[in-house]
Amino acid sequence: MNFIETLRSVELVLATGEVPLVVGESGIGKTALAKKISKENEWSLVVIDGNLLKEGEIGGLPTIESYIAIDSNGNQVEKKMTVYAVHNKLKEIDEEIASGKKVLLFIDEINRCEHTVQQELMNLILNREINGYRLHHNVKILAAMNPSSKYGSDFDYQVVDMDAAQENRFVWLNMESDHVQWIKWAVSAGIDPKVIEFISTFPEYLNRTNEDDVRATPRSYERVSKSYQVYKEQKDVFPRTVFLNVIKGNVGKVIAEEFMSFVESDCKPLMSYEDVFAGDVLSDAVIEQVKSESHTRLYLAAMNILKTLELNIKNNEEESAESITRFVAFLKAYPIDLMVGIMKDIKNSYTEVYKKALENEAFVESYFEAYGAIRG
């Protein structure tokens, strides 16, 4: 399943009260998925990395407390009992619950920890209890792990496999990289447009195993984006060779060289919100630029403009019907299949824009005209 399919599947499983287990390669976006679900549902996110835990840590270290009991003669006697300190992550959950929030507990790397740690986490995941600590009913649990050779994976992860009984307690969801869904996520996440455009042009590089070199993953390109944004602003501080070495360290030598050639070959900026909405009417210059752009650059330009339009509406800034009409005029210069695809994206991803678009006659008419033209 791709990112969106996995996300919706997780939401369905959580709604039933069961525990979804997302299985995917390192860096594919499992943590990003947990963050997106939390944000969409306005839940607080608490993350536990299984591979960072040591035996006994999540259950809390034992301490001794005194209590008064009655012996067989009816006398009060002091006795000792073992109690367990609460792990800081469990305390974080309690604090969020106390503030009136619901919590998504994301337990990552569940098969990359010691067996004893895995058993402790299983108590928390499957029984919702560990050493006297009980999870509140407003806590939902999402688990994730890397693929294992036990299930036919070709990747050599050092993992601790679960037994059959444990495996049967989860709803297994296999997540795979998908460049189309990654691009949509990357636009909303603020990944540099040049990095997004690079993956649009070379989708095979999104998740690539380089022989005897660093492996490229979706997470790698988040770091590449950050590095590129710093490099662009401080070229006088960081020479090209330094930046290239950093990119090599993220995606490998071959892809790094490709990326450098890509960003240096075309420095023309994407069409912006200001370009489209400047003046009283859509300028001929913008229409002509649309005709000369690739599908990839047109798509990214539309997504960036929609992101700004959506934000303006959410911030209660004046976005009249004319704004939607102007954007429709801009889209009508697009190739017809791309125009319809973007209109569908508006429905799925830009709620506020879509509400206004439904009230706009130009938008509705343009959609049905374009859809009819495609259907023939």
Steps between C-alpha positions, in 0.01 A plus 500: 500500500612856440512772765137613473361147477699400808389812687131435433542133591660598831210735574249220437685254724533758779126569477433133578717510812761264356872565461636556147857394425658692211779304332734700280862561418705749698436857392186422302279735703355304792567781747366758255183291477459501880548879506244555225236283670557683828473840335186413302323370812645763737658232717821542695778276368729312737779297338685208655802368305535134590861480386601764758356316800688274739361211699269617780503863387145536364360310798676729742767430759376328819484690829382403849206655681357428845137428578299400804327158514315297763657175616318185615479637855330817389807717554623764260832414342720683256577315177704577193384492141665541162375782279635614166601846389315630194702544180519860377303412183216356707509812716475707180186305407347569843573871465331519159196307628480728806485802266193351331667370184488163330832330432646292220779284641732412214735212582765480230774244428314235696708223345837673537526481878613231740259210547436593864416857397269368230314293761456810718369701206260219414346530846442869438371450144283194541396517867521881538677445832851462634610457862183656639484787253187500283444699183202734502214409266569818298838363392517334159801287402679477167800268460758487222792282403748430223449201269658170594651230283253270678227655284691488174680835515826537314629757749746401766358672808615375838162423651343295778203314354177461693348161569182389326273588792632856514476545123135400508412783738576774246339618177795492258527784248784490247611846389693564180649815352296680235646809337160652414382489862842613620484807274160596642631457852822688420311806374303523825810428711701787350760291319700719263328518156823408322526177700137418424558572133806274501297206634221577253754471221684199644239309709721191508741690728246543783582160647819368345755248622843604374748215489788560745367849578246691706140398441254773395162506680214749525649617830830572322333767289373684806863545601601588143231769497628655824858494376407651163307784661799589716741465207294733278509772763866458599692408187775737611545289814452150361671428166352263244733214596386513862133496403560212257668296774200554727260387226716192440468420868122504469424329168826356368753617243307429178176668607692791654671573168163479322346737751776757462469492121125534531496804729774675305351444154178693551469782752170639368260532796157341503198719436386645831183619669608858435548431128147364462318756713687814399296760310131517417508204258720196444797624299585371153855443623377242753290324236800483267719364780244227568530387140878466529514314832520125562217309669713463809570870542139590426378257765741632762410860419129426542559320832705790638236753394220290649693472826515881526135539397391246762703673770357840413146367528573331834647825633178678404673716247280636223484236228206591283330302226725688259801321651354160414403627156856622445643165604258320268614724213857402585412129504320520167836575337623161627488172306148368553597177680721689742227755562251229599757332723569826686127564544469155660793585727314814608209283615724256687760731653388864502176509697451876526581562134262221402213653700537828315556324168165321528334841520688619192323444170821525297663220701204262472450562130870463424518169685209341317615636163849358553373170637264465205781573256715226655215248493439592135 
